[in-house]
Coordinates of C-alpha atoms in Angstrom, one line a residue:
X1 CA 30.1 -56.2 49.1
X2 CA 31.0 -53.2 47.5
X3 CA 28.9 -49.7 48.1
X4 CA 28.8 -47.5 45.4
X5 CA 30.1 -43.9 46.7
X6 CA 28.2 -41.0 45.6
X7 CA 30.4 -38.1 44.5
X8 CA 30.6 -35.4 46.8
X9 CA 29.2 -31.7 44.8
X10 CA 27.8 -28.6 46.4
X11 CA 26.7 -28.4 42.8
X12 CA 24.7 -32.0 43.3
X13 CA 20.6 -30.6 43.6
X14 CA 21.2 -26.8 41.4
X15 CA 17.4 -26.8 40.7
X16 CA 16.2 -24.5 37.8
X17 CA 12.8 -22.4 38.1
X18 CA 10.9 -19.8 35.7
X19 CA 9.8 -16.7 37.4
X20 CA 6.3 -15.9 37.7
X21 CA 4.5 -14.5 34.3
X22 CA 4.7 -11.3 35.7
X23 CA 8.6 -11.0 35.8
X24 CA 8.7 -12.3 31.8
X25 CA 8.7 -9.7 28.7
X26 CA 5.4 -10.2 26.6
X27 CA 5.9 -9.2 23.3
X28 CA 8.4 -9.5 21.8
X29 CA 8.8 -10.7 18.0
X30 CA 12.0 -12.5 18.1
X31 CA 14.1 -12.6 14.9
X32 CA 13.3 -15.9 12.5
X33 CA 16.5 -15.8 11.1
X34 CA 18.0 -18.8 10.5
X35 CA 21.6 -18.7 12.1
X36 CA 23.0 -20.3 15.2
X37 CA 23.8 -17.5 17.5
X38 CA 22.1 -16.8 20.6
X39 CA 19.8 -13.9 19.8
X40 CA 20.0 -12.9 23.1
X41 CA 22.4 -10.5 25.7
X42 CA 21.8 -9.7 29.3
X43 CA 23.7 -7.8 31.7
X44 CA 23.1 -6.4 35.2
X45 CA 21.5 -3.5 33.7
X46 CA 20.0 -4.8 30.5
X47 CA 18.5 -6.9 28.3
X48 CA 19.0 -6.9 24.7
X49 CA 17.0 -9.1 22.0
X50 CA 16.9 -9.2 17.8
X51 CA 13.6 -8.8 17.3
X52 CA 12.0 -8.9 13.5
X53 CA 11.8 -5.6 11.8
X54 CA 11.0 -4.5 7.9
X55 CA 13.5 -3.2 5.8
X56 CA 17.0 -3.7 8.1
X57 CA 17.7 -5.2 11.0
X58 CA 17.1 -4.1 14.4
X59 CA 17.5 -5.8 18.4
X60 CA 15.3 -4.4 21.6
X61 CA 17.4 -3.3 24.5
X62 CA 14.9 -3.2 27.9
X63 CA 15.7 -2.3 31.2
X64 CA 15.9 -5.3 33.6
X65 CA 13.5 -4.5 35.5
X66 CA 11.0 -3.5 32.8
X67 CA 9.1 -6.5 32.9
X68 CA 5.6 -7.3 31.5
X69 CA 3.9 -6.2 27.8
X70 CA 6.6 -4.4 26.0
X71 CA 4.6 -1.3 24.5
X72 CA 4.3 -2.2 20.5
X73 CA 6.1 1.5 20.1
X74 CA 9.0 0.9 22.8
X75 CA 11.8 2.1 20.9
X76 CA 14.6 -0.4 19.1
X77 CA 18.5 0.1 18.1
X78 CA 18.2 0.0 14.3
X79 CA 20.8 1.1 12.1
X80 CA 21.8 -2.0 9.9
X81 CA 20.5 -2.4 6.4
X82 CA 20.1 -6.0 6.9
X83 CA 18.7 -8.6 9.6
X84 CA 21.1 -8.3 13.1
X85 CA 22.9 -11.8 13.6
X86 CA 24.7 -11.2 17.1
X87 CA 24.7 -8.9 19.5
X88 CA 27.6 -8.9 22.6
X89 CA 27.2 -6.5 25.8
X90 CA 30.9 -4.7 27.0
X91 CA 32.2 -6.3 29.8
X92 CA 33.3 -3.3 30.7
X93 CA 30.5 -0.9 30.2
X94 CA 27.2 -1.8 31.0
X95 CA 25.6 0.9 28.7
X96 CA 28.1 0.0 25.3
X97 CA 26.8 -3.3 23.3
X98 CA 27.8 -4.5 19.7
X99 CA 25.5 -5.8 16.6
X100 CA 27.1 -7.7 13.4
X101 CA 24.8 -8.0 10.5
X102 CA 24.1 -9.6 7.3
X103 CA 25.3 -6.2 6.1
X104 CA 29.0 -6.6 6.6
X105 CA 29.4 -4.3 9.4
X106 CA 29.9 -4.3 12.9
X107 CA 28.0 -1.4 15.2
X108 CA 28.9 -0.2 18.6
X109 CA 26.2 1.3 20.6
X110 CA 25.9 3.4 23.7
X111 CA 23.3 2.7 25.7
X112 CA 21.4 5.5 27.6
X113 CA 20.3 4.9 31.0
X114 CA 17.0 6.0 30.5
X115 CA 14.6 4.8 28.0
X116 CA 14.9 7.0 24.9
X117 CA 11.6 8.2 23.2
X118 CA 12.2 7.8 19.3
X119 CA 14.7 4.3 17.7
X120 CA 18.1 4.2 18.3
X121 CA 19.9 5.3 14.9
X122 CA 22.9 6.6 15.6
X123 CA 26.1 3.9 16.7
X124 CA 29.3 5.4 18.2
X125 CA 31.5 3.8 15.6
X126 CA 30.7 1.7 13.0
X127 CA 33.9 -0.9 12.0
X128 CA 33.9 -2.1 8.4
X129 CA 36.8 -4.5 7.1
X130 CA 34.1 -7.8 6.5
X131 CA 33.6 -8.3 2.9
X132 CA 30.6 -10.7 3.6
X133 CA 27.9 -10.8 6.4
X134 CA 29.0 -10.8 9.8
X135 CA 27.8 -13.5 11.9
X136 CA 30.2 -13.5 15.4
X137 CA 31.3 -10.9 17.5
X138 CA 33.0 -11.0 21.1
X139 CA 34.8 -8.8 23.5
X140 CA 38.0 -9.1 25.1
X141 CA 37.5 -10.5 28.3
X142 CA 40.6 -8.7 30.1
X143 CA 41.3 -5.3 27.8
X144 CA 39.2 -2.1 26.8
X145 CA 37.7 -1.7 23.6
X146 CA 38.7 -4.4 22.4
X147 CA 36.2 -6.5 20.2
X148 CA 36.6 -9.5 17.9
X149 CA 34.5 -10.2 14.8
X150 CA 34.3 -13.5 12.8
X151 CA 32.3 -13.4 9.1
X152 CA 31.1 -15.6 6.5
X153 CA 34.4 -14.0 4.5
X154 CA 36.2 -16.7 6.9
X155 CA 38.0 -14.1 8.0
X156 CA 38.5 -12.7 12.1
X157 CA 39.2 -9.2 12.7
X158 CA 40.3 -7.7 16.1
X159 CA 39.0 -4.1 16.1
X160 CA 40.2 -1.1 19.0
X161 CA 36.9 0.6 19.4
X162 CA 38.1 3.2 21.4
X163 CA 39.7 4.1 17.9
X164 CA 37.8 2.6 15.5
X165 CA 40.5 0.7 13.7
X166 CA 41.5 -2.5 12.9
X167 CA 44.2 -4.1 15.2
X168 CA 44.5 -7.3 13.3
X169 CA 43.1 -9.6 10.6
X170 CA 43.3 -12.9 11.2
X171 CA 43.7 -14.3 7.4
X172 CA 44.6 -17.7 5.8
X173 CA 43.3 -19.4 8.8
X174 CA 39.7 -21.0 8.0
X175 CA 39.3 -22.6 4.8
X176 CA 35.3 -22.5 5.4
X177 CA 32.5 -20.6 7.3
X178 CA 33.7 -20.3 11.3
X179 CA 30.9 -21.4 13.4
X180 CA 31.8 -20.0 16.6
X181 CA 35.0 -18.1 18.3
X182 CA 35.9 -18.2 22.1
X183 CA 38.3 -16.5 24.3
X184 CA 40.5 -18.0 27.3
X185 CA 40.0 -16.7 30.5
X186 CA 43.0 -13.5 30.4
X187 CA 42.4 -13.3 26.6
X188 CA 45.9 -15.0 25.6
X189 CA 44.4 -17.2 22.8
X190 CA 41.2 -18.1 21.0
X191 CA 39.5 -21.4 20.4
X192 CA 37.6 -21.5 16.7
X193 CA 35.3 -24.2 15.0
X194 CA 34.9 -24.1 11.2
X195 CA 33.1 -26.1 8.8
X196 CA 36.6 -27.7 7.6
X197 CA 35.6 -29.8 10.7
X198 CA 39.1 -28.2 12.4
X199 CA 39.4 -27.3 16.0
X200 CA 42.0 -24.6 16.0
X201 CA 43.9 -22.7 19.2
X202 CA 44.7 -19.3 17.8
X203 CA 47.6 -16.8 19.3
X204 CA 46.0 -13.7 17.8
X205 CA 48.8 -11.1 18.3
X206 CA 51.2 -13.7 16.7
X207 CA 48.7 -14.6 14.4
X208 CA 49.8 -18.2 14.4
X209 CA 47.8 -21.2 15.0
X210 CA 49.0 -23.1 18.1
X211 CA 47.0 -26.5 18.3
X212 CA 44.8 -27.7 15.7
X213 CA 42.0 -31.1 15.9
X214 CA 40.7 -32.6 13.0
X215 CA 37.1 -33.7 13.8
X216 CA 36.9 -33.7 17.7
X217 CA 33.3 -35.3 16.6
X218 CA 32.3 -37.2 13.5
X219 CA 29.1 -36.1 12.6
X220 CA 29.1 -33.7 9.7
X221 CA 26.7 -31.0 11.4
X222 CA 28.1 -28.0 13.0
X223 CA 30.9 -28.1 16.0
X224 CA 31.1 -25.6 19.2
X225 CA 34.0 -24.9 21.7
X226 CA 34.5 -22.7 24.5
X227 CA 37.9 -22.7 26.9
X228 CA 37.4 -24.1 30.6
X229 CA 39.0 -22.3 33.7
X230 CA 42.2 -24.8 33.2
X231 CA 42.8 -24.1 29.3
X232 CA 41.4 -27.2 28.5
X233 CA 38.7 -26.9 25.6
X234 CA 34.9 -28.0 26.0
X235 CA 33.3 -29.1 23.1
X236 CA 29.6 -30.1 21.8
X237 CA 28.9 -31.7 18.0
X238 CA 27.4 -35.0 16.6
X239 CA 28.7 -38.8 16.2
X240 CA 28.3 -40.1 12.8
X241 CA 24.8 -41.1 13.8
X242 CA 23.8 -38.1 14.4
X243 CA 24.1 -38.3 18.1
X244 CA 24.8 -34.9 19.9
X245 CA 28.0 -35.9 21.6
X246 CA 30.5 -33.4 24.2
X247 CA 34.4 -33.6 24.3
X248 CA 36.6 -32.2 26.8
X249 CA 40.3 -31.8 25.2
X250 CA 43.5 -30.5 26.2
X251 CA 45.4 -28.6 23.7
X252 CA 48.7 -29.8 24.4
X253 CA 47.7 -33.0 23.7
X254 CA 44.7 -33.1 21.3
X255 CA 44.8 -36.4 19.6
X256 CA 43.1 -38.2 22.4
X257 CA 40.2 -36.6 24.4
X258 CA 40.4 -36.2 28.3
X259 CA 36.3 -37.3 28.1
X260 CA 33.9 -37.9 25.5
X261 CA 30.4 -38.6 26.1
X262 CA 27.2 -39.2 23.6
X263 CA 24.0 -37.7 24.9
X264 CA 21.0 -37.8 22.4
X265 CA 19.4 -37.9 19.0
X266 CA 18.5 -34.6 18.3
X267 CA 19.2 -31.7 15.4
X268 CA 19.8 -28.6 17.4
X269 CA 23.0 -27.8 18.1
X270 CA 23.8 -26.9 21.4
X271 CA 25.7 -24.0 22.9
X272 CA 27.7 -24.2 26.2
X273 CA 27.3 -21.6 28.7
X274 CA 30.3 -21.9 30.8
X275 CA 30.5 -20.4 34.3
X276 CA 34.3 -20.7 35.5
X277 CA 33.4 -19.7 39.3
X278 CA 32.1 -23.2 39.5
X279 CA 32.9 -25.2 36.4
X280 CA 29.5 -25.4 35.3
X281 CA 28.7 -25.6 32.0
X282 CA 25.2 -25.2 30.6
X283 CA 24.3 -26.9 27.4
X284 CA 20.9 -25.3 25.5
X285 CA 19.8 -26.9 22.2
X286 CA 17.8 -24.3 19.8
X287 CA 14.8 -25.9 19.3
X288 CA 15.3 -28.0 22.6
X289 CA 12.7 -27.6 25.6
X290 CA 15.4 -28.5 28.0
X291 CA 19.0 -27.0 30.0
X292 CA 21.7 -30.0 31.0
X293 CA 23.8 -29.0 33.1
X294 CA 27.4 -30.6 34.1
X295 CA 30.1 -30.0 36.3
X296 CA 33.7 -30.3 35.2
X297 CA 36.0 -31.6 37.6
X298 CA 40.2 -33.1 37.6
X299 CA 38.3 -36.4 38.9
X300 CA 37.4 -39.7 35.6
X301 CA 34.9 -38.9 34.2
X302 CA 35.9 -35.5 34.4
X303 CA 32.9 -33.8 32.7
X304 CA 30.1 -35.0 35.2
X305 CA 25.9 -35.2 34.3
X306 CA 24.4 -33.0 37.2
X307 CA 20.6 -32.3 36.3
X308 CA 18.4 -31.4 33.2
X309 CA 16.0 -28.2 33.6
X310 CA 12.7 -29.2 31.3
X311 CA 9.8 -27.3 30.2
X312 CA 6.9 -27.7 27.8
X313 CA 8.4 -24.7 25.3
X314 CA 10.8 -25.0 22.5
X315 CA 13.8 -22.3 23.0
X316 CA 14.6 -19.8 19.7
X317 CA 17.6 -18.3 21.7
X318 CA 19.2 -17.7 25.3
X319 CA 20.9 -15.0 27.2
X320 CA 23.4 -15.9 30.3
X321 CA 23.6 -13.2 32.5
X322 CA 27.6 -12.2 34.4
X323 CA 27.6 -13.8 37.4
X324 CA 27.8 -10.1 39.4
X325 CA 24.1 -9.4 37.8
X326 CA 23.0 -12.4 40.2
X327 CA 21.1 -12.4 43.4
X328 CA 23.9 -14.0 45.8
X329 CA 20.9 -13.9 48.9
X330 CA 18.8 -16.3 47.1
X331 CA 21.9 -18.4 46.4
X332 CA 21.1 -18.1 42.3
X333 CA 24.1 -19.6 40.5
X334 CA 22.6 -18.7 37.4
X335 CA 19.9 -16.9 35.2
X336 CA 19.1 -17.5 31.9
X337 CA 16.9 -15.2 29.4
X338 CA 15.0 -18.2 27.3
X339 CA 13.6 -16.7 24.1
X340 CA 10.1 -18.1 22.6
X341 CA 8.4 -16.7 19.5
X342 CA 6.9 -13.5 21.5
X343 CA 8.0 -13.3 25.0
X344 CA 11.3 -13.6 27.1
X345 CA 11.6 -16.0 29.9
X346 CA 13.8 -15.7 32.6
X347 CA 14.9 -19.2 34.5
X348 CA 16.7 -18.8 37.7
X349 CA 19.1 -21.8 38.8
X350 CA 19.7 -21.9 42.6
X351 CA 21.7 -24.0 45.2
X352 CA 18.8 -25.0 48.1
X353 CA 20.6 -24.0 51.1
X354 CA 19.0 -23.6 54.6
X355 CA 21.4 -20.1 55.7
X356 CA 20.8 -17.1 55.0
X357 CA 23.9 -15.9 55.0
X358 CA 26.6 -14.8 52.5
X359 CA 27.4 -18.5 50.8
X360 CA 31.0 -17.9 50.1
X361 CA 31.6 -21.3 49.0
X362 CA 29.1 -20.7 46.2
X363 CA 30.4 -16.9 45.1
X364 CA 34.2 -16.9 45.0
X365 CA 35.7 -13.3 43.9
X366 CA 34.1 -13.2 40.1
X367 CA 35.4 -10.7 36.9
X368 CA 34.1 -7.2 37.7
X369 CA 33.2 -4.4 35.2
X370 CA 37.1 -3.1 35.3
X371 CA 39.2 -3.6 32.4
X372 CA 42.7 -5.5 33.6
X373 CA 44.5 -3.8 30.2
X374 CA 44.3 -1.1 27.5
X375 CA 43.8 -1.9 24.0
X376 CA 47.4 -0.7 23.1
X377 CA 49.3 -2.4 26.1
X378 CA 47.3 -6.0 24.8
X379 CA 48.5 -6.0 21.4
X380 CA 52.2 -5.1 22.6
X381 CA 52.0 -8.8 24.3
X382 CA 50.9 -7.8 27.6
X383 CA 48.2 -10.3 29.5
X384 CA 46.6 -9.9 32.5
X385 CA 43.9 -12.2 34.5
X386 CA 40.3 -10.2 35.3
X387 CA 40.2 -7.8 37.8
X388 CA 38.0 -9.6 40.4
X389 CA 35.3 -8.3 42.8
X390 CA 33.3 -9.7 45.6
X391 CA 29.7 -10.5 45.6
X392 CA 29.3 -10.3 49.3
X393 CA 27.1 -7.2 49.7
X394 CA 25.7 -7.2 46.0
X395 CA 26.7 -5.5 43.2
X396 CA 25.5 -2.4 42.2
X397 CA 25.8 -1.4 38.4
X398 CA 27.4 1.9 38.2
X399 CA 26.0 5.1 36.4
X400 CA 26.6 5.1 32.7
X401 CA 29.9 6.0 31.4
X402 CA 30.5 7.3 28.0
X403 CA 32.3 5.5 25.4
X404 CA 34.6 8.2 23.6
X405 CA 35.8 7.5 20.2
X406 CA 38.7 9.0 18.8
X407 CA 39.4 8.7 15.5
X408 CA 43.2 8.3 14.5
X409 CA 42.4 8.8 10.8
X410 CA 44.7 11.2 9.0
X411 CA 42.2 11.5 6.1
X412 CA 39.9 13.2 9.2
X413 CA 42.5 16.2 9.0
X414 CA 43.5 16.4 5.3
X415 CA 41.1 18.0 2.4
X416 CA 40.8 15.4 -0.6
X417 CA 43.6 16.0 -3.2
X418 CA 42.7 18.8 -5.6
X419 CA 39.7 20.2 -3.9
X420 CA 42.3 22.6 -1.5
X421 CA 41.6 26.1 -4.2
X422 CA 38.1 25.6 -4.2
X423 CA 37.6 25.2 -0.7
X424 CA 39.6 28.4 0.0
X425 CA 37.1 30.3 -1.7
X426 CA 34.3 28.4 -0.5
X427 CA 35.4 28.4 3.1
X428 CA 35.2 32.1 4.3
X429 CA 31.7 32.7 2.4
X430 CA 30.2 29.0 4.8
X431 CA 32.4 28.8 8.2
X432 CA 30.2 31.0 10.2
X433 CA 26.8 29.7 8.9
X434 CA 28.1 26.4 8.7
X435 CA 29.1 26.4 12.6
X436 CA 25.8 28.2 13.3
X437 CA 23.7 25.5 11.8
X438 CA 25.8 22.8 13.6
X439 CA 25.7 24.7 17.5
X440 CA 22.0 24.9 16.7
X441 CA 21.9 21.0 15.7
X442 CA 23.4 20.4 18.8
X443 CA 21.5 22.3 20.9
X444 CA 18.6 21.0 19.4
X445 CA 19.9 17.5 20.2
X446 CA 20.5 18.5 23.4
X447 CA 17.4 19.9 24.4
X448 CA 15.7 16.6 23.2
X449 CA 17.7 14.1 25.2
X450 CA 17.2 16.4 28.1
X451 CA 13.3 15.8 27.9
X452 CA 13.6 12.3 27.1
X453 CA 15.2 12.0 30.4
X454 CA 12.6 14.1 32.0
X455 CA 9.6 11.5 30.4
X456 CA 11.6 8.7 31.3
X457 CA 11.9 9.4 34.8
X458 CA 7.9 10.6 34.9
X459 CA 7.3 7.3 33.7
X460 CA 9.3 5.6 36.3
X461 CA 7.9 8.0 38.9
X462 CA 3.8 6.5 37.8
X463 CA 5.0 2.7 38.2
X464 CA 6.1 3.5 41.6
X465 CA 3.1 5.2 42.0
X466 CA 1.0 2.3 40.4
X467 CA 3.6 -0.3 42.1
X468 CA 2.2 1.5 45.5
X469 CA -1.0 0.8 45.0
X470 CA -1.3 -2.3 44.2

C-alpha cells in the first residue's frame, strides 16, 4: 500500500490575520480610477495611498503608526493636474517616493519626517519625456536614483533622479499598452507584459530584447509577470475560458512552461507579490475578498498551493511592505495594506512557532536600505546583488536623508539667445532686490517648516499623553 508523503514546508500553516479596528486607517477615500495598479505603497516608515481629490490628482502619505480616523484636513501630496495612477517608495530612502499620472509626468517627492501642516505641492524633480499618461513606475532595486517609468505612449524610460535626466528610452519595443514592468533581483534585466499578448526579457542598457513568449496564457484579458529569486519568470493571466491561470517559465527556454496551473473563474486580475527570502508569492485579485498564497520550489510541481487568506470585503488595492519593516518577534512573514472604499486594512501573515527566539530559518539576511551601485556606475554595465542586512535585533528606519538634485542642464547656466543686451541693463537695476526678496522667501520658508516641526511634535507629545491615560 502506498502512503501519500506530505511535503515537508516550514511555510506549510503561514496563517493570515487583520489587526484589531483600532490599528486600521478610517477614512480614507481611495481613488475610483479605473487602472490596475496597486494604489497602495508601504514602507517601514510610511504609508502612502491615492485617495480621490477635485481638480488633479493627489495620494495620502501617513505615518505607520498613525492609525485610526484620518483627520478630513490631514494634509496630501498634490501636485499633478490629473488623477495619480502609481505611486513607488525608494528603496533607498524611506522619506523619497514617486507618483506617475494621467498627466504625462513623473514626480519625486521628499517626504518629511514629521507631519507637515498645509498639502504637499512642491516635488524635488519632476521628469517629463512621456507623451501620454503615465501608468508604471519602479525603482532600481540595486542602484541610487534610479527609476523606471512605463506609459500608455508604449514607451519605457529609465530616469537618474539624482539629476533629473533621462538615461534611456526604451523605444520600438511594445507595439501596444505595457501592462506591467518588473526588475530581477540585481537589476540586470526587466520582464514586461503588453497587450500584444508578448512576454518580453529586456536588457535595458543594451536596449535589446533577450527572450520573448507569445501568449504564456490564452485568455485575451490582461497578463502579469514578476522575476523569481532563480531568474525564472512567474506569471498570472486567463485560459481561453476565462479561467485565471499562473505560469512559471524559464527564459532560456520559453516555449514550454516549467508549471502551469488553472485556478478560478473570476475577472480580476491578480497581482503577485513576491517575497524572494522565502519563495512566496502572494496572488491578490482587485475586486477579490481573498490572498493565495504559494511557495515556489526546484521540486514537480514546482509552484506549490500553500493556503488562501479570506475575508468578507472586496479589495480596491494592496500595499506589501519590505521585509525589514516586519516584526521578526512575532514571526510575521508578511504584512499587507488591503485598501476598501474608506479605510486601510492591515493583514499580518505569520509562521505559528512555539520559541521565542530569533527564527533564523524564517529571516535569512534580507535587501537593506543601502544602494549596492550609483546611477552612473549601472548604466556603464556594472551589476551588483543587494546589499543585505540582518533582521536579528530589528530594524530601525534611519532619520531622513535628503534627496539632492542636481541639475546637469546647460540651459540652467546660459541666458536664452538674444535676450543677453537686455538683461545687462536690466540686471544691475534687479540683483540686489531680486536676492532680497528670494533670502526673505527662504527665510520665510524656513521659519514655517521650523514650526510645523514644533506642532508636529506637540501633537505627538498629547497622544503619548492620551496613550498614558488610557
Amino acid at each position: 500500500m502506498s502512503r501519500r508523503v506530505v511535503r515537508q514546508s516550514k511555510f506549510r500553516h503561514v496563517f493570515g490575520q487583520p489587526v484589531k479596528a483600532d490599528q486600521m486607517y478610517e477614512d480614507i477615500r481611495v481613488s475610483k480610477v479605473t487602472w490596475d495598479s496597486s494604489f497602495c505603497a508601504v514602507n517601514p516608515k510610511f504609508l502612502a495611498i491615492i485617495v480621490e481629490s477635485g481638480g488633479g490628482g493627489a495620494f495620502i502619505v501617513l505615518p505607520l503608526a498613525k492609525t485610526g480616523r484620518v483627520d478630513k484636513n490631514h494634509p496630501l501630496v498634490t501636485g499633478h493636474t490629473a488623477p495619480v495612477l502609481d505611486i513607488d517608495w525608494c528603496p533607498h530612502n524611506d522619506n523619497v517616493i514617486a507618483s506617475a499620472s494621467e498627466d504625462t509626468t513623473v514626480m519625486v517627492w521628499q517626504v518629511p519626517d514629521y507631519v507637515p501642516v498645509r498639502n504637499i505641492t512642491e516635488p524635488v524633480v519632476t521628469l517629463e519625456g512621456h507623451s501620454k499618461r503615465v501608468g508604471i513606475i519602479s525603482w532600481h532595486p540595486t542602484a541610487r536614483n534610479v527609476l523606471l517609468s512605463a506609459g500608455c505612449d508604449n514607451l519605457v524610460i529609465l530616469w537618474n533622479v539624482g539629476t533629473g535626466e533621462m538615461l534611456l528610452a526604451l523605444e520600438d519595443m511594445h507595439t501596444d499598452l505595457i501592462y506591467n514592468v518588473g526588475w530581477n533581483r540585481n537589476g540586470s534585466l526587466l520582464v514586461t507584459t503588453c497587450k500584444d499578448k508578448k512576454v518580453r526579457v529586456i536588457d535595458p542598457r543594451k536596449q535589446q530584447i533577450v527572450a520573448e513568449r507569445f501568449a504564456p496564457h490564452e485568455g485575451l484579458r490582461p497578463v502579469r509577470a514578476i522575476f523569481t529569486r532563480e531568474g525564472h519568470i512567474f506569471t498570472t493571466g486567463f485560459t481561453r475560458m476565462s479561467q485565471r491561470e499562473l505560469g512559471l517559465w524559464d527564459p532560456k527556454n520559453f516555449e514550454d512552461p516549467i508549471a502551469l496551473q488553472e485556478m478560478d473563474t473570476s475577472n480580476g486580475v491578480l497581482l503577485p507579490f513576491y517575497d524572494p527570502d522565502s519563495s512566496i508569492v502572494y496572488l491578490c485579485g482587485k475586486g477579490d475578498s481573498s490572498i493565495r498564497y504559494f511557495e515556489i520550489t526546484d521540486e514537480a510541481p514546482y509552484v506549490h498551493y500553500l493556503n488562501t487568506y479570506s475575508s468578507k470585503e472586496p479589495q480596491r488595492g494592496m500595499g506589501f511592505m519590505p521585509k525589514r519593516g516586519l516584526d521578526v518577534s512575532k514571526c510575521e512573514i508578511a504584512r499587507f495594506f488591503k485598501l476598501h472604499e474608506r479605510k486601510c486594512e492591515p493583514i499580518v501573515m505569520t509562521v505559528p512557532r512555539k520559541s521565542d527566539l530569533f527564527q533564523d530559518d524564517l529571516y535569512p539576511d534580507t535587501p537593506g536600505p543601502e544602494p549596492a551601485l550609483e546611477a552612473d556606475e549601472w548604466l556603464s554595465g556594472k551589476d551588483a546583488e543587494p546589499i543585505l542586512i540582518s533582521l536579528r535585533d530589528g530594524y530601525v528606519p534611519v532619520k531622513n536623508r535628503e534627496l539632492k538634485v542636481v541639475k546637469k542642464n546647460i540651459l540652467d547656466n546660459k541666458p536664452p539667445p538674444g535676450s543677453r543686451r537686455r538683461q545687462s541693463t536690466c540686471d544691475s537695476d534687479f540683483s540686489p532686490a531680486l536676492e532680497e526678496v528670494l533670502e526673505e522667501i527662504r527665510a520665510l520658508k524656513e521659519t514655517v517648516q521650523a514650526q510645523e516641526k514644533r506642532i508636529s511634535d506637540l501633537e505627538n507629545k498629547l497622544c503619548q499623553f492620551a496613550n498614558g491615560t488610557d
